[in-house]
Amino acid sequence: MRYVKPTRFSYLPKPLDRLDFIGLFECDPFGNWLLFRRIIIAAVGWFTYFRYTTVNRIKIEGTEHLENLPINNVLFLSNHQTYFADVIAFFHVFCAVKWGFKDTILPPMYLLAPRARQYYVAASETMQKGILAKIFALGGALTIERSWRADGREVQRSVDSAAVDKIQIALKHGWVVSFPQGTTKPFAPIRKGTAHLIMANDPIVIPVVINGFRRAFDKKGLRFKKRNTQLSIRFKAPLIIGPGESVEEIVEKVRKAIEQDIPERMDWVQGKEG
């Protein structure tokens, strides 16, 4: 990982912005007021907290890998199971780690001053469906136009270069959560764009493996499907990626790190069906 000086933006003109040591007038690179984002994250956090601690039970492992991370240029890569429940759980953990919590989100006092320098990559079509999705988007969504899928159908269109720029800008400012498969379907292939993103920005890459969210929630992650479900989030040690590694090698490392290799039994079933 190369050191990237964290960016800071303010509504105040320079040099008056230096007087804002509390951060009341601080904004993100996209012009969004960080105080407002903290309010949104706190509100969603309080609203969803009992989904992870009472209605279901969440097991968190590996937060020691988050304790000494820099405030920016950190990329979290995870498998994906629901549209929103996964990301909201990540934000709970990130805010708890900021307060010094280890492998737990109990009690929720961290929501009194949540972490704001955090983003997540999401399909633009998903973030436009309903008022709740639009509210969640205010919490730090980096919306992209997927080049391979739209409205549940396979498509082919040019890569959204503006989305790549958004992610790079967000990495300079804070942490970014991305789901390199680009879908909630298990064992889907890793998109090569993830490897290009890593090669271009050289971030600290934290692999994450989640489980139980698909059983507990519907596809959107807003409604309960099965209560009293064991949820799990496991953060792994930073992925070591050499400067000379190819796109294919990085894709392979990411797939193994987030444990999305197709099981042998599934290979056998697919071969028999084919």
mmCIF file of C-alpha atoms in Angstrom:
data_model
loop_
_atom_site.group_PDB
_atom_site.id
_atom_site.type_symbol
_atom_site.label_atom_id
_atom_site.label_comp_id
_atom_site.label_asym_id
_atom_site.label_seq_id
_atom_site.Cartn_x
_atom_site.Cartn_y
_atom_site.Cartn_z
ATOM 1 C CA MET A 1 0.000 0.000 0.000
ATOM 2 C CA ARG A 2 1.398 3.401 -0.900
ATOM 3 C CA TYR A 3 0.750 6.298 1.420
ATOM 4 C CA VAL A 4 -1.938 8.638 0.140
ATOM 5 C CA LYS A 5 -2.422 11.842 2.097
ATOM 6 C CA PRO A 6 -6.066 11.960 3.255
ATOM 7 C CA THR A 7 -8.087 14.600 1.477
ATOM 8 C CA ARG A 8 -10.131 17.087 3.469
ATOM 9 C CA PHE A 9 -12.891 19.316 2.187
ATOM 10 C CA SER A 10 -14.805 22.126 3.856
ATOM 11 C CA TYR A 11 -17.546 24.589 3.072
ATOM 12 C CA LEU A 12 -15.329 27.276 4.607
ATOM 13 C CA PRO A 13 -12.813 29.101 2.427
ATOM 14 C CA LYS A 14 -9.132 28.588 3.116
ATOM 15 C CA PRO A 15 -7.512 29.288 5.519
ATOM 16 C CA LEU A 16 -10.651 29.561 7.685
ATOM 17 C CA ASP A 17 -11.241 25.823 7.280
ATOM 18 C CA ARG A 18 -8.340 25.186 9.689
ATOM 19 C CA LEU A 19 -10.372 26.770 12.470
ATOM 20 C CA ASP A 20 -13.061 24.119 12.084
ATOM 21 C CA PHE A 21 -11.278 21.552 14.269
ATOM 22 C CA ILE A 22 -14.630 19.983 15.271
ATOM 23 C CA GLY A 23 -15.535 19.374 11.642
ATOM 24 C CA LEU A 24 -18.905 21.130 11.664
ATOM 25 C CA PHE A 25 -18.380 22.502 8.151
ATOM 26 C CA GLU A 26 -16.476 19.552 6.739
ATOM 27 C CA CYS A 27 -17.836 17.826 3.638
ATOM 28 C CA ASP A 28 -16.828 14.853 1.527
ATOM 29 C CA PRO A 29 -15.248 15.079 -1.966
ATOM 30 C CA PHE A 30 -18.719 14.978 -3.533
ATOM 31 C CA GLY A 31 -19.995 17.999 -1.636
ATOM 32 C CA ASN A 32 -22.037 16.124 0.968
ATOM 33 C CA TRP A 33 -22.026 17.556 4.490
ATOM 34 C CA LEU A 34 -20.314 15.050 6.802
ATOM 35 C CA LEU A 35 -22.417 16.084 9.790
ATOM 36 C CA PHE A 36 -25.557 15.243 7.835
ATOM 37 C CA ARG A 37 -24.031 11.914 6.818
ATOM 38 C CA ARG A 38 -23.297 11.129 10.459
ATOM 39 C CA ILE A 39 -26.931 11.863 11.296
ATOM 40 C CA ILE A 40 -28.108 9.520 8.531
ATOM 41 C CA ILE A 41 -25.707 6.746 9.601
ATOM 42 C CA ALA A 42 -26.742 7.142 13.244
ATOM 43 C CA ALA A 43 -30.458 7.096 12.397
ATOM 44 C CA VAL A 44 -30.167 4.005 10.202
ATOM 45 C CA GLY A 45 -27.921 2.436 12.849
ATOM 46 C CA TRP A 46 -30.432 2.907 15.662
ATOM 47 C CA PHE A 47 -33.257 1.699 13.420
ATOM 48 C CA THR A 48 -31.412 -1.487 12.412
ATOM 49 C CA TYR A 49 -29.413 -2.268 15.548
ATOM 50 C CA PHE A 50 -31.813 -4.848 16.982
ATOM 51 C CA ARG A 51 -31.904 -6.706 13.658
ATOM 52 C CA TYR A 52 -28.340 -7.815 14.352
ATOM 53 C CA THR A 53 -28.391 -8.242 18.123
ATOM 54 C CA THR A 54 -31.912 -9.295 19.173
ATOM 55 C CA VAL A 55 -33.940 -10.553 16.217
ATOM 56 C CA ASN A 56 -30.801 -12.283 14.937
ATOM 57 C CA ARG A 57 -27.363 -12.852 16.452
ATOM 58 C CA ILE A 58 -24.214 -11.549 14.832
ATOM 59 C CA LYS A 59 -20.740 -12.987 15.302
ATOM 60 C CA ILE A 60 -17.874 -10.652 14.423
ATOM 61 C CA GLU A 61 -14.276 -11.805 14.010
ATOM 62 C CA GLY A 62 -11.009 -10.193 12.995
ATOM 63 C CA THR A 63 -11.559 -6.559 13.991
ATOM 64 C CA GLU A 64 -7.947 -6.531 15.174
ATOM 65 C CA HIS A 65 -7.111 -6.129 11.473
ATOM 66 C CA LEU A 66 -9.033 -2.828 11.467
ATOM 67 C CA GLU A 67 -7.642 -1.227 14.608
ATOM 68 C CA ASN A 68 -4.525 0.416 13.141
ATOM 69 C CA LEU A 69 -5.688 1.095 9.608
ATOM 70 C CA PRO A 70 -5.152 4.576 8.127
ATOM 71 C CA ILE A 71 -8.257 6.716 7.684
ATOM 72 C CA ASN A 72 -8.120 6.416 3.915
ATOM 73 C CA ASN A 73 -7.076 4.217 0.965
ATOM 74 C CA VAL A 74 -8.539 1.062 2.510
ATOM 75 C CA LEU A 75 -10.612 -1.232 0.305
ATOM 76 C CA PHE A 76 -12.867 -3.884 1.842
ATOM 77 C CA LEU A 77 -13.773 -6.726 -0.523
ATOM 78 C CA SER A 78 -16.595 -9.032 0.490
ATOM 79 C CA ASN A 79 -18.958 -11.653 -0.812
ATOM 80 C CA HIS A 80 -22.490 -10.308 -1.175
ATOM 81 C CA GLN A 81 -25.788 -11.712 0.114
ATOM 82 C CA THR A 82 -28.320 -8.846 0.316
ATOM 83 C CA TYR A 83 -28.524 -5.344 -1.106
ATOM 84 C CA PHE A 84 -28.478 -3.410 2.173
ATOM 85 C CA ALA A 85 -28.220 -5.622 5.289
ATOM 86 C CA ASP A 86 -24.568 -6.484 4.541
ATOM 87 C CA VAL A 87 -23.445 -2.871 4.169
ATOM 88 C CA ILE A 88 -25.392 -1.641 7.191
ATOM 89 C CA ALA A 89 -23.747 -4.342 9.317
ATOM 90 C CA PHE A 90 -20.310 -3.252 8.040
ATOM 91 C CA PHE A 91 -21.045 0.349 9.003
ATOM 92 C CA HIS A 92 -22.050 -0.786 12.508
ATOM 93 C CA VAL A 93 -18.704 -2.561 12.864
ATOM 94 C CA PHE A 94 -16.654 0.326 11.431
ATOM 95 C CA CYS A 95 -18.243 2.781 13.848
ATOM 96 C CA ALA A 96 -17.772 0.380 16.775
ATOM 97 C CA VAL A 97 -14.068 -0.090 15.917
ATOM 98 C CA LYS A 98 -13.673 3.708 15.880
ATOM 99 C CA TRP A 99 -14.845 3.670 19.506
ATOM 100 C CA GLY A 100 -12.403 0.886 20.425
ATOM 101 C CA PHE A 101 -14.829 -2.045 20.398
ATOM 102 C CA LYS A 102 -13.386 -5.462 19.515
ATOM 103 C CA ASP A 103 -15.463 -8.100 17.706
ATOM 104 C CA THR A 104 -18.732 -6.673 19.033
ATOM 105 C CA ILE A 105 -21.324 -3.964 18.454
ATOM 106 C CA LEU A 106 -22.643 -4.123 22.020
ATOM 107 C CA PRO A 107 -23.655 -1.610 23.371
ATOM 108 C CA PRO A 108 -24.618 0.830 20.577
ATOM 109 C CA MET A 109 -23.029 3.919 22.143
ATOM 110 C CA TYR A 110 -20.792 4.230 19.040
ATOM 111 C CA LEU A 111 -23.849 5.525 17.162
ATOM 112 C CA LEU A 112 -23.608 8.762 19.148
ATOM 113 C CA ALA A 113 -20.612 9.761 16.971
ATOM 114 C CA PRO A 114 -20.432 7.418 13.976
ATOM 115 C CA ARG A 115 -17.613 7.238 11.482
ATOM 116 C CA ALA A 116 -18.346 9.272 8.333
ATOM 117 C CA ARG A 117 -15.340 8.611 6.072
ATOM 118 C CA GLN A 118 -16.759 5.371 4.691
ATOM 119 C CA TYR A 119 -18.367 4.495 1.390
ATOM 120 C CA TYR A 120 -19.826 1.514 -0.389
ATOM 121 C CA VAL A 121 -20.174 0.645 -4.057
ATOM 122 C CA ALA A 122 -23.753 0.017 -5.230
ATOM 123 C CA ALA A 123 -25.617 -0.320 -8.512
ATOM 124 C CA SER A 124 -27.352 2.965 -9.363
ATOM 125 C CA GLU A 125 -30.587 1.152 -10.260
ATOM 126 C CA THR A 126 -30.700 -0.387 -6.773
ATOM 127 C CA MET A 127 -30.273 2.962 -5.022
ATOM 128 C CA GLN A 128 -33.164 4.508 -6.970
ATOM 129 C CA LYS A 129 -35.802 1.959 -5.974
ATOM 130 C CA GLY A 130 -37.857 3.420 -3.148
ATOM 131 C CA ILE A 131 -37.454 6.086 -0.507
ATOM 132 C CA LEU A 132 -35.488 3.824 1.865
ATOM 133 C CA ALA A 133 -32.886 3.084 -0.799
ATOM 134 C CA LYS A 134 -32.490 6.804 -1.460
ATOM 135 C CA ILE A 135 -32.020 7.457 2.263
ATOM 136 C CA PHE A 136 -29.405 4.697 2.482
ATOM 137 C CA ALA A 137 -27.626 6.249 -0.501
ATOM 138 C CA LEU A 138 -27.087 9.428 1.524
ATOM 139 C CA GLY A 139 -24.982 7.388 3.946
ATOM 140 C CA GLY A 140 -22.127 7.025 1.461
ATOM 141 C CA ALA A 141 -23.207 5.160 -1.684
ATOM 142 C CA LEU A 142 -20.902 5.256 -4.704
ATOM 143 C CA THR A 143 -23.408 4.496 -7.447
ATOM 144 C CA ILE A 144 -22.228 2.809 -10.627
ATOM 145 C CA GLU A 145 -23.831 1.683 -13.872
ATOM 146 C CA ARG A 146 -23.032 -2.003 -14.153
ATOM 147 C CA SER A 147 -21.709 -2.929 -17.585
ATOM 148 C CA TRP A 148 -22.921 -6.525 -17.403
ATOM 149 C CA ARG A 149 -26.353 -6.395 -15.741
ATOM 150 C CA ALA A 150 -29.371 -4.073 -15.512
ATOM 151 C CA ASP A 151 -32.837 -4.628 -14.025
ATOM 152 C CA GLY A 152 -32.162 -8.340 -13.567
ATOM 153 C CA ARG A 153 -31.103 -8.893 -17.189
ATOM 154 C CA GLU A 154 -27.710 -9.598 -18.704
ATOM 155 C CA VAL A 155 -26.494 -6.638 -20.789
ATOM 156 C CA GLN A 156 -23.363 -5.481 -22.549
ATOM 157 C CA ARG A 157 -22.406 -1.847 -22.342
ATOM 158 C CA SER A 158 -19.273 0.222 -21.912
ATOM 159 C CA VAL A 159 -17.602 0.434 -18.514
ATOM 160 C CA ASP A 160 -18.772 3.365 -16.391
ATOM 161 C CA SER A 161 -15.520 5.339 -16.242
ATOM 162 C CA ALA A 162 -17.127 7.978 -14.017
ATOM 163 C CA ALA A 163 -17.752 5.277 -11.409
ATOM 164 C CA VAL A 164 -14.063 4.353 -11.389
ATOM 165 C CA ASP A 165 -13.198 8.000 -10.754
ATOM 166 C CA LYS A 166 -15.725 8.110 -7.883
ATOM 167 C CA ILE A 167 -14.155 5.112 -6.177
ATOM 168 C CA GLN A 168 -10.645 6.506 -6.562
ATOM 169 C CA ILE A 169 -11.742 9.840 -5.076
ATOM 170 C CA ALA A 170 -13.491 8.049 -2.201
ATOM 171 C CA LEU A 171 -10.380 5.972 -1.460
ATOM 172 C CA LYS A 172 -8.336 9.149 -1.063
ATOM 173 C CA HIS A 173 -10.866 10.345 1.496
ATOM 174 C CA GLY A 174 -11.740 7.201 3.451
ATOM 175 C CA TRP A 175 -12.666 3.518 3.446
ATOM 176 C CA VAL A 176 -14.573 1.847 0.607
ATOM 177 C CA VAL A 177 -16.603 -1.362 0.721
ATOM 178 C CA SER A 178 -16.952 -3.174 -2.588
ATOM 179 C CA PHE A 179 -18.544 -6.448 -3.610
ATOM 180 C CA PRO A 180 -16.284 -7.680 -6.424
ATOM 181 C CA GLN A 181 -18.808 -10.207 -7.739
ATOM 182 C CA GLY A 182 -21.293 -7.420 -8.459
ATOM 183 C CA THR A 183 -24.244 -9.636 -7.526
ATOM 184 C CA THR A 184 -25.777 -11.401 -4.530
ATOM 185 C CA LYS A 185 -25.561 -14.704 -6.390
ATOM 186 C CA PRO A 186 -23.070 -17.006 -4.607
ATOM 187 C CA PHE A 187 -19.894 -18.155 -6.407
ATOM 188 C CA ALA A 188 -20.346 -15.617 -9.212
ATOM 189 C CA PRO A 189 -17.073 -14.664 -10.953
ATOM 190 C CA ILE A 190 -14.932 -11.820 -9.637
ATOM 191 C CA ARG A 191 -15.099 -8.787 -11.911
ATOM 192 C CA LYS A 192 -11.755 -7.810 -13.408
ATOM 193 C CA GLY A 193 -12.480 -4.169 -12.643
ATOM 194 C CA THR A 194 -11.647 -4.931 -9.008
ATOM 195 C CA ALA A 195 -8.122 -5.980 -9.998
ATOM 196 C CA HIS A 196 -7.654 -2.854 -12.116
ATOM 197 C CA LEU A 197 -8.836 -0.735 -9.179
ATOM 198 C CA ILE A 198 -6.282 -2.358 -6.888
ATOM 199 C CA MET A 199 -3.477 -1.961 -9.412
ATOM 200 C CA ALA A 200 -4.276 1.721 -9.972
ATOM 201 C CA ASN A 201 -4.628 2.764 -6.322
ATOM 202 C CA ASP A 202 -2.548 0.243 -4.350
ATOM 203 C CA PRO A 203 -4.891 0.351 -1.317
ATOM 204 C CA ILE A 204 -4.814 -1.810 1.771
ATOM 205 C CA VAL A 205 -7.157 -4.639 0.784
ATOM 206 C CA ILE A 206 -9.145 -6.257 3.590
ATOM 207 C CA PRO A 207 -11.016 -9.434 2.553
ATOM 208 C CA VAL A 208 -14.314 -10.048 4.335
ATOM 209 C CA VAL A 209 -16.431 -13.193 4.468
ATOM 210 C CA ILE A 210 -20.068 -12.913 5.544
ATOM 211 C CA ASN A 211 -22.671 -15.580 6.137
ATOM 212 C CA GLY A 212 -26.268 -15.924 7.304
ATOM 213 C CA PHE A 213 -27.613 -12.715 5.763
ATOM 214 C CA ARG A 214 -29.248 -14.552 2.875
ATOM 215 C CA ARG A 215 -31.109 -16.800 5.315
ATOM 216 C CA ALA A 216 -32.139 -14.000 7.655
ATOM 217 C CA PHE A 217 -33.266 -11.322 5.197
ATOM 218 C CA ASP A 218 -34.936 -10.974 1.814
ATOM 219 C CA LYS A 219 -32.829 -10.068 -1.208
ATOM 220 C CA LYS A 220 -32.999 -6.346 -0.452
ATOM 221 C CA GLY A 221 -32.063 -6.965 3.167
ATOM 222 C CA LEU A 222 -35.008 -4.944 4.459
ATOM 223 C CA ARG A 223 -37.476 -7.641 5.475
ATOM 224 C CA PHE A 224 -37.003 -10.598 7.765
ATOM 225 C CA LYS A 225 -37.084 -14.005 6.131
ATOM 226 C CA LYS A 226 -35.984 -16.122 9.082
ATOM 227 C CA ARG A 227 -35.507 -14.876 12.623
ATOM 228 C CA ASN A 228 -33.010 -16.147 15.207
ATOM 229 C CA THR A 229 -30.423 -16.654 12.479
ATOM 230 C CA GLN A 230 -26.706 -16.712 13.180
ATOM 231 C CA LEU A 231 -25.061 -13.938 11.161
ATOM 232 C CA SER A 232 -21.305 -13.715 10.790
ATOM 233 C CA ILE A 233 -18.738 -11.188 9.569
ATOM 234 C CA ARG A 234 -15.108 -12.253 9.431
ATOM 235 C CA PHE A 235 -12.399 -9.729 8.588
ATOM 236 C CA LYS A 236 -9.164 -11.239 7.335
ATOM 237 C CA ALA A 237 -5.610 -9.955 7.350
ATOM 238 C CA PRO A 238 -4.736 -7.520 4.535
ATOM 239 C CA LEU A 239 -4.242 -9.198 1.188
ATOM 240 C CA ILE A 240 -0.636 -9.178 0.019
ATOM 241 C CA ILE A 241 -0.465 -8.232 -3.645
ATOM 242 C CA GLY A 242 2.876 -7.839 -5.421
ATOM 243 C CA PRO A 243 3.533 -4.949 -7.820
ATOM 244 C CA GLY A 244 4.089 -7.287 -10.762
ATOM 245 C CA GLU A 245 0.977 -9.452 -10.379
ATOM 246 C CA SER A 246 -1.393 -9.719 -13.316
ATOM 247 C CA VAL A 247 -5.129 -9.030 -13.372
ATOM 248 C CA GLU A 248 -5.832 -12.762 -13.455
ATOM 249 C CA GLU A 249 -3.588 -13.417 -10.453
ATOM 250 C CA ILE A 250 -5.259 -10.677 -8.417
ATOM 251 C CA VAL A 251 -8.724 -11.948 -9.368
ATOM 252 C CA GLU A 252 -7.719 -15.427 -8.226
ATOM 253 C CA LYS A 253 -6.403 -14.096 -4.908
ATOM 254 C CA VAL A 254 -9.581 -12.126 -4.270
ATOM 255 C CA ARG A 255 -11.807 -15.090 -5.080
ATOM 256 C CA LYS A 256 -9.949 -17.319 -2.640
ATOM 257 C CA ALA A 257 -9.772 -14.620 0.034
ATOM 258 C CA ILE A 258 -13.538 -14.048 0.088
ATOM 259 C CA GLU A 259 -14.063 -17.827 -0.191
ATOM 260 C CA GLN A 260 -16.002 -17.856 -3.432
ATOM 261 C CA ASP A 261 -14.366 -20.863 -5.084
ATOM 262 C CA ILE A 262 -17.109 -23.109 -6.446
ATOM 263 C CA PRO A 263 -17.395 -26.216 -4.236
ATOM 264 C CA GLU A 264 -16.399 -29.477 -5.909
ATOM 265 C CA ARG A 265 -19.877 -30.927 -5.421
ATOM 266 C CA MET A 266 -21.401 -27.933 -7.215
ATOM 267 C CA ASP A 267 -18.882 -28.409 -10.054
ATOM 268 C CA TRP A 268 -20.036 -32.004 -10.368
ATOM 269 C CA VAL A 269 -23.724 -31.046 -10.402
ATOM 270 C CA GLN A 270 -23.188 -28.298 -12.952
ATOM 271 C CA GLY A 271 -21.168 -30.644 -15.154
ATOM 272 C CA LYS A 272 -23.886 -33.274 -14.989
ATOM 273 C CA GLU A 273 -26.590 -30.688 -15.833
ATOM 274 C CA GLY A 274 -24.494 -29.351 -18.716
#
